[in-house]
Amino acid sequence: MSHILEIRNLKINYGVHEAVHGLDMDIAEGKITAIIGSNGAGKTTIINAISGIVKREGTVIYRGRPLTQKAHRVVREGVVQVPEGRRVFAGLSVEENLRLGAYTVRDKKQIQKLLEQQYELFPRLEERKRQDAGTLSGGEQQMLAISRGLMSHPRVLMLDEPSLGLAPVIVEDVFNHIKRICEDGVTIILVEQNAKKTLSICDYGYVIENGRKVMEGNGSDLLENEEVQYAYLGVDRQEDPQDP
Amino acid sequence: MDLQLLISGISLGAVYALVAVGYAVVFSVLKFSNFAHGGMISACAYMGYYFQRAFPAPPPFYVTLLFSAFAGVALSFLIDTIAYRRLRKQQSPAIYYFLASIAISILIVNLLSIFFGKNLYAFPPIFTSTTFYIGSIRFSSIDTLILFVSLAILTFLILLINRTRIGLAIRSVAINSQTSRLMGVNPDVTIMTVFAIAGALAGISGVLLAMKLSVYPTLGSQMMLKGFVASVVGGLGSLGGAIIAAIFLGVIEIYITYYLGSLSTPIVTFGLMLIFLAVRPVGVAGKFAQEKV
């Protein structure tokens, strides 16, 4: 199995405070890799560092070459982040948001094609393409944020807490879409607090605590791991593992 | 009579709009009040004036306007390099930019005073006749020219901001600069574009104001104040709001000058601004940008 991203000894400092302390991770091409952990563990910091939004030390190898630290060039290379809390551009229309996602694409025909793909994936967005993105519901904004990320035709899509603040039905929808995007050949890095759902769809997972990797493994293995169940899935140690 | 006043007012307001937009576009992206804009207008007015006089046969008006626009862009980049770039690198708070911009503005006014004195220079006339008639109505040639030039440039700018890729990038940076970087927008390119737009506008409005009012060191800072009023009333950072407010401001000023005399105009315009802000603090456009001035 080939790795599209190889992260070695990643360190991230916020001023004097070190947030991530020497992390190694491998991201398999065409798969869903999950990064789970509690709030403040440093999950978002890790993908922000890959995106070039925060400074990093250590090496990030992308398709055999070191990845640039300039945020706008990371996008051009095909590594795209869908930020936490959606952060759609309120004040711009839905279509303008999507076009902004395709900022790195120069070919107008290609942009039109990408737009049509997104509208096919989420017909809701086409119905509302002239509407101010800030007026969409939470679920629609998440769909828009994901579509916006896809507009640059990424190889790697990093999703930060896509289930945050969404109703369970909508969460189900979002995760199904993520699986579909992966089946279309896009490598997914999924950062989530919703460990159960995430581990059930991911191929491989990393558990991060206090800026350190505490565990890694296949999604199904982690899901059955007693430590993970206790810390993230709300399963009591005393309980019979067969009856969670 | 009333129609002439109205046209004169709209023409003045359209120039105020150029000033206000030059100020507002920088504010929307960099979130600070660029008071150096006034200084740039003065400097460009002088450059336009000397360019116009440098040739035995005066060059056509649009050449001077173009020259001044390019000079404005160059000056804008120079000011950015001297005053703002390092602040940006160190991610300094907005108040640093504010102070730097005031310092630059004062510096330019005083440099101009030292080299050219505080005299008023009349801009060489463009037209042989100062007025023309359509039917029985008399129009001022200069006012009409200024009106058309300003409206053309404002239209161009609105299309640039609303219909082009770089315009979309500027709007996205104005809304959220970090998220725009995640879209692949290069913030440095966007900031340079914004300074280029502001510089070109300073150049054009400098020459237009010089034609209307003559050239003197504080020309720009006085006009900057009007532009500032317009963009605050329009809703800081909103281009459409600033343009509407600027044109209203111009019309109100002309009418007040005509009926009450020029001394009472500042009292009335600033009074109106205060009342307006008390009633509607978010401005015409209704968007309230935090961390003002």
mmCIF file of C-alpha atoms in Angstrom, chain B residues 4-181:
data_model
loop_
_atom_site.group_PDB
_atom_site.id
_atom_site.type_symbol
_atom_site.label_atom_id
_atom_site.label_comp_id
_atom_site.label_asym_id
_atom_site.label_seq_id
_atom_site.Cartn_x
_atom_site.Cartn_y
_atom_site.Cartn_z
ATOM 1 C CA GLN B 4 -27.121 72.575 -12.547
ATOM 2 C CA LEU B 5 -26.709 72.407 -8.800
ATOM 3 C CA LEU B 6 -27.726 68.771 -8.820
ATOM 4 C CA ILE B 7 -25.224 67.859 -11.532
ATOM 5 C CA SER B 8 -22.503 69.813 -9.809
ATOM 6 C CA GLY B 9 -23.379 67.999 -6.570
ATOM 7 C CA ILE B 10 -23.398 64.557 -8.129
ATOM 8 C CA SER B 11 -20.113 65.316 -9.848
ATOM 9 C CA LEU B 12 -18.525 66.381 -6.554
ATOM 10 C CA GLY B 13 -20.055 63.367 -4.845
ATOM 11 C CA ALA B 14 -18.701 61.041 -7.525
ATOM 12 C CA VAL B 15 -15.161 62.258 -6.801
ATOM 13 C CA TYR B 16 -15.800 61.799 -3.081
ATOM 14 C CA ALA B 17 -16.895 58.293 -4.010
ATOM 15 C CA LEU B 18 -13.544 57.635 -5.695
ATOM 16 C CA VAL B 19 -11.812 58.798 -2.513
ATOM 17 C CA ALA B 20 -14.151 56.807 -0.277
ATOM 18 C CA VAL B 21 -13.761 53.614 -2.303
ATOM 19 C CA GLY B 22 -9.965 53.942 -2.312
ATOM 20 C CA TYR B 23 -10.127 54.148 1.446
ATOM 21 C CA ALA B 24 -12.816 51.485 1.881
ATOM 22 C CA VAL B 25 -11.135 48.842 -0.269
ATOM 23 C CA VAL B 26 -8.012 48.956 1.906
ATOM 24 C CA PHE B 27 -10.124 48.954 5.045
ATOM 25 C CA SER B 28 -12.133 45.931 3.961
ATOM 26 C CA VAL B 29 -9.077 43.750 3.397
ATOM 27 C CA LEU B 30 -6.540 45.062 5.928
ATOM 28 C CA LYS B 31 -9.000 46.312 8.579
ATOM 29 C CA PHE B 32 -7.345 49.626 9.239
ATOM 30 C CA SER B 33 -8.081 53.240 8.289
ATOM 31 C CA ASN B 34 -5.534 54.191 5.683
ATOM 32 C CA PHE B 35 -5.195 57.922 6.298
ATOM 33 C CA ALA B 36 -2.147 57.964 4.038
ATOM 34 C CA HIS B 37 -4.718 57.902 1.238
ATOM 35 C CA GLY B 38 -5.178 61.687 1.654
ATOM 36 C CA GLY B 39 -1.457 62.283 1.331
ATOM 37 C CA MET B 40 -1.348 60.148 -1.790
ATOM 38 C CA ILE B 41 -4.129 62.214 -3.369
ATOM 39 C CA SER B 42 -2.181 65.441 -2.747
ATOM 40 C CA ALA B 43 1.058 63.981 -4.079
ATOM 41 C CA CYS B 44 -0.708 62.700 -7.192
ATOM 42 C CA ALA B 45 -2.355 66.081 -7.748
ATOM 43 C CA TYR B 46 1.102 67.694 -7.798
ATOM 44 C CA MET B 47 2.513 65.015 -10.073
ATOM 45 C CA GLY B 48 -0.414 65.449 -12.463
ATOM 46 C CA TYR B 49 -0.004 69.214 -12.362
ATOM 47 C CA TYR B 50 3.695 69.129 -13.213
ATOM 48 C CA PHE B 51 3.192 66.446 -15.829
ATOM 49 C CA GLN B 52 0.537 68.547 -17.528
ATOM 50 C CA ARG B 53 2.886 71.541 -17.564
ATOM 51 C CA ALA B 54 6.034 69.642 -18.538
ATOM 52 C CA PHE B 55 5.307 69.677 -22.256
ATOM 53 C CA PRO B 56 5.251 72.693 -24.583
ATOM 54 C CA ALA B 57 1.902 71.495 -25.898
ATOM 55 C CA PRO B 58 -0.141 70.084 -22.981
ATOM 56 C CA PRO B 59 -0.803 66.349 -23.382
ATOM 57 C CA PRO B 60 -4.402 65.183 -23.778
ATOM 58 C CA PHE B 61 -6.319 64.999 -20.530
ATOM 59 C CA TYR B 62 -6.583 61.212 -20.463
ATOM 60 C CA VAL B 63 -2.776 60.884 -20.724
ATOM 61 C CA THR B 64 -2.343 62.989 -17.608
ATOM 62 C CA LEU B 65 -5.017 60.969 -15.858
ATOM 63 C CA LEU B 66 -3.323 57.710 -16.826
ATOM 64 C CA PHE B 67 0.095 59.007 -15.775
ATOM 65 C CA SER B 68 -1.262 60.101 -12.428
ATOM 66 C CA ALA B 69 -2.984 56.743 -11.910
ATOM 67 C CA PHE B 70 0.288 54.880 -12.514
ATOM 68 C CA ALA B 71 2.183 57.314 -10.304
ATOM 69 C CA GLY B 72 -0.433 56.628 -7.619
ATOM 70 C CA VAL B 73 0.087 52.875 -7.884
ATOM 71 C CA ALA B 74 3.864 53.304 -7.599
ATOM 72 C CA LEU B 75 3.469 55.614 -4.609
ATOM 73 C CA SER B 76 1.045 53.207 -2.978
ATOM 74 C CA PHE B 77 3.535 50.325 -3.290
ATOM 75 C CA LEU B 78 6.294 52.563 -1.955
ATOM 76 C CA ILE B 79 4.217 53.474 1.110
ATOM 77 C CA ASP B 80 3.329 49.833 1.656
ATOM 78 C CA THR B 81 7.018 48.890 1.532
ATOM 79 C CA ILE B 82 8.108 51.680 3.871
ATOM 80 C CA ALA B 83 5.263 51.675 6.360
ATOM 81 C CA TYR B 84 3.083 48.572 6.336
ATOM 82 C CA ARG B 85 4.988 45.536 5.131
ATOM 83 C CA ARG B 86 6.993 45.035 8.300
ATOM 84 C CA LEU B 87 3.903 45.543 10.451
ATOM 85 C CA ARG B 88 2.230 42.807 8.448
ATOM 86 C CA LYS B 89 5.150 40.442 8.884
ATOM 87 C CA GLN B 90 5.043 40.925 12.639
ATOM 88 C CA GLN B 91 1.259 40.677 12.684
ATOM 89 C CA SER B 92 1.019 43.980 14.528
ATOM 90 C CA PRO B 93 -2.314 45.219 15.906
ATOM 91 C CA ALA B 94 -4.464 47.566 13.803
ATOM 92 C CA ILE B 95 -3.513 50.626 15.838
ATOM 93 C CA TYR B 96 0.086 50.388 14.527
ATOM 94 C CA TYR B 97 -1.141 50.608 10.948
ATOM 95 C CA PHE B 98 -3.373 53.502 11.897
ATOM 96 C CA LEU B 99 -0.452 55.450 13.384
ATOM 97 C CA ALA B 100 1.832 54.608 10.469
ATOM 98 C CA SER B 101 -0.779 55.825 7.991
ATOM 99 C CA ILE B 102 -1.269 59.128 9.831
ATOM 100 C CA ALA B 103 2.505 59.606 9.996
ATOM 101 C CA ILE B 104 2.824 59.022 6.248
ATOM 102 C CA SER B 105 -0.019 61.432 5.553
ATOM 103 C CA ILE B 106 1.582 64.215 7.643
ATOM 104 C CA LEU B 107 4.966 63.468 6.082
ATOM 105 C CA ILE B 108 3.641 63.859 2.545
ATOM 106 C CA VAL B 109 1.765 67.106 3.303
ATOM 107 C CA ASN B 110 4.875 68.630 4.836
ATOM 108 C CA LEU B 111 7.218 67.459 2.098
ATOM 109 C CA LEU B 112 4.877 69.076 -0.415
ATOM 110 C CA SER B 113 4.790 72.298 1.629
ATOM 111 C CA ILE B 114 8.594 72.406 1.806
ATOM 112 C CA PHE B 115 9.166 71.864 -1.895
ATOM 113 C CA PHE B 116 6.218 73.687 -3.416
ATOM 114 C CA GLY B 117 5.078 76.094 -0.711
ATOM 115 C CA LYS B 118 1.543 76.442 0.533
ATOM 116 C CA ASN B 119 0.364 78.346 -2.524
ATOM 117 C CA LEU B 120 -2.586 77.262 -4.568
ATOM 118 C CA TYR B 121 -1.740 76.281 -8.123
ATOM 119 C CA ALA B 122 -4.522 76.469 -10.689
ATOM 120 C CA PHE B 123 -4.614 73.369 -12.851
ATOM 121 C CA PRO B 124 -4.081 74.285 -16.523
ATOM 122 C CA PRO B 125 -7.490 74.557 -18.195
ATOM 123 C CA ILE B 126 -8.616 71.557 -20.205
ATOM 124 C CA PHE B 127 -11.468 73.209 -22.051
ATOM 125 C CA THR B 128 -11.460 76.454 -23.991
ATOM 126 C CA SER B 129 -14.901 77.250 -22.698
ATOM 127 C CA THR B 130 -15.856 76.554 -19.091
ATOM 128 C CA THR B 131 -19.514 75.927 -19.860
ATOM 129 C CA PHE B 132 -21.662 74.502 -22.594
ATOM 130 C CA TYR B 133 -25.367 74.479 -23.343
ATOM 131 C CA ILE B 134 -27.787 71.688 -24.011
ATOM 132 C CA GLY B 135 -30.946 73.434 -25.090
ATOM 133 C CA SER B 136 -31.304 76.340 -22.711
ATOM 134 C CA ILE B 137 -29.572 74.646 -19.772
ATOM 135 C CA ARG B 138 -26.002 75.610 -19.007
ATOM 136 C CA PHE B 139 -23.565 72.916 -17.852
ATOM 137 C CA SER B 140 -20.100 73.265 -16.390
ATOM 138 C CA SER B 141 -17.617 71.480 -18.686
ATOM 139 C CA ILE B 142 -15.310 70.409 -15.860
ATOM 140 C CA ASP B 143 -18.147 69.113 -13.662
ATOM 141 C CA THR B 144 -19.571 67.078 -16.518
ATOM 142 C CA LEU B 145 -16.195 65.608 -17.437
ATOM 143 C CA ILE B 146 -15.495 64.728 -13.798
ATOM 144 C CA LEU B 147 -18.912 63.146 -13.476
ATOM 145 C CA PHE B 148 -18.425 60.884 -16.483
ATOM 146 C CA VAL B 149 -14.865 59.911 -15.640
ATOM 147 C CA SER B 150 -15.788 59.102 -12.034
ATOM 148 C CA LEU B 151 -18.873 57.108 -12.945
ATOM 149 C CA ALA B 152 -16.919 55.149 -15.564
ATOM 150 C CA ILE B 153 -14.234 54.270 -13.043
ATOM 151 C CA LEU B 154 -16.723 53.382 -10.313
ATOM 152 C CA THR B 155 -18.556 51.089 -12.742
ATOM 153 C CA PHE B 156 -15.281 49.452 -13.739
ATOM 154 C CA LEU B 157 -14.395 48.921 -10.074
ATOM 155 C CA ILE B 158 -17.760 47.425 -9.167
ATOM 156 C CA LEU B 159 -17.422 44.991 -12.064
ATOM 157 C CA LEU B 160 -13.855 44.189 -11.027
ATOM 158 C CA ILE B 161 -14.889 43.449 -7.457
ATOM 159 C CA ASN B 162 -18.106 41.590 -8.235
ATOM 160 C CA ARG B 163 -17.399 39.777 -11.482
ATOM 161 C CA THR B 164 -13.742 38.766 -11.588
ATOM 162 C CA ARG B 165 -11.630 36.096 -9.953
ATOM 163 C CA ILE B 166 -9.371 38.612 -8.232
ATOM 164 C CA GLY B 167 -12.457 40.543 -7.051
ATOM 165 C CA LEU B 168 -13.833 37.359 -5.523
ATOM 166 C CA ALA B 169 -10.484 36.792 -3.809
ATOM 167 C CA ILE B 170 -10.560 40.339 -2.395
ATOM 168 C CA ARG B 171 -14.074 39.831 -1.035
ATOM 169 C CA SER B 172 -13.152 36.493 0.512
ATOM 170 C CA VAL B 173 -10.086 37.938 2.246
ATOM 171 C CA ALA B 174 -12.280 40.774 3.522
ATOM 172 C CA ILE B 175 -14.716 38.251 5.037
ATOM 173 C CA ASN B 176 -12.188 35.807 6.477
ATOM 174 C CA SER B 177 -8.561 35.919 5.487
ATOM 175 C CA GLN B 178 -7.553 32.581 7.034
ATOM 176 C CA THR B 179 -10.310 30.608 5.322
ATOM 177 C CA SER B 180 -9.466 32.319 2.030
ATOM 178 C CA ARG B 181 -5.926 30.942 2.337
#
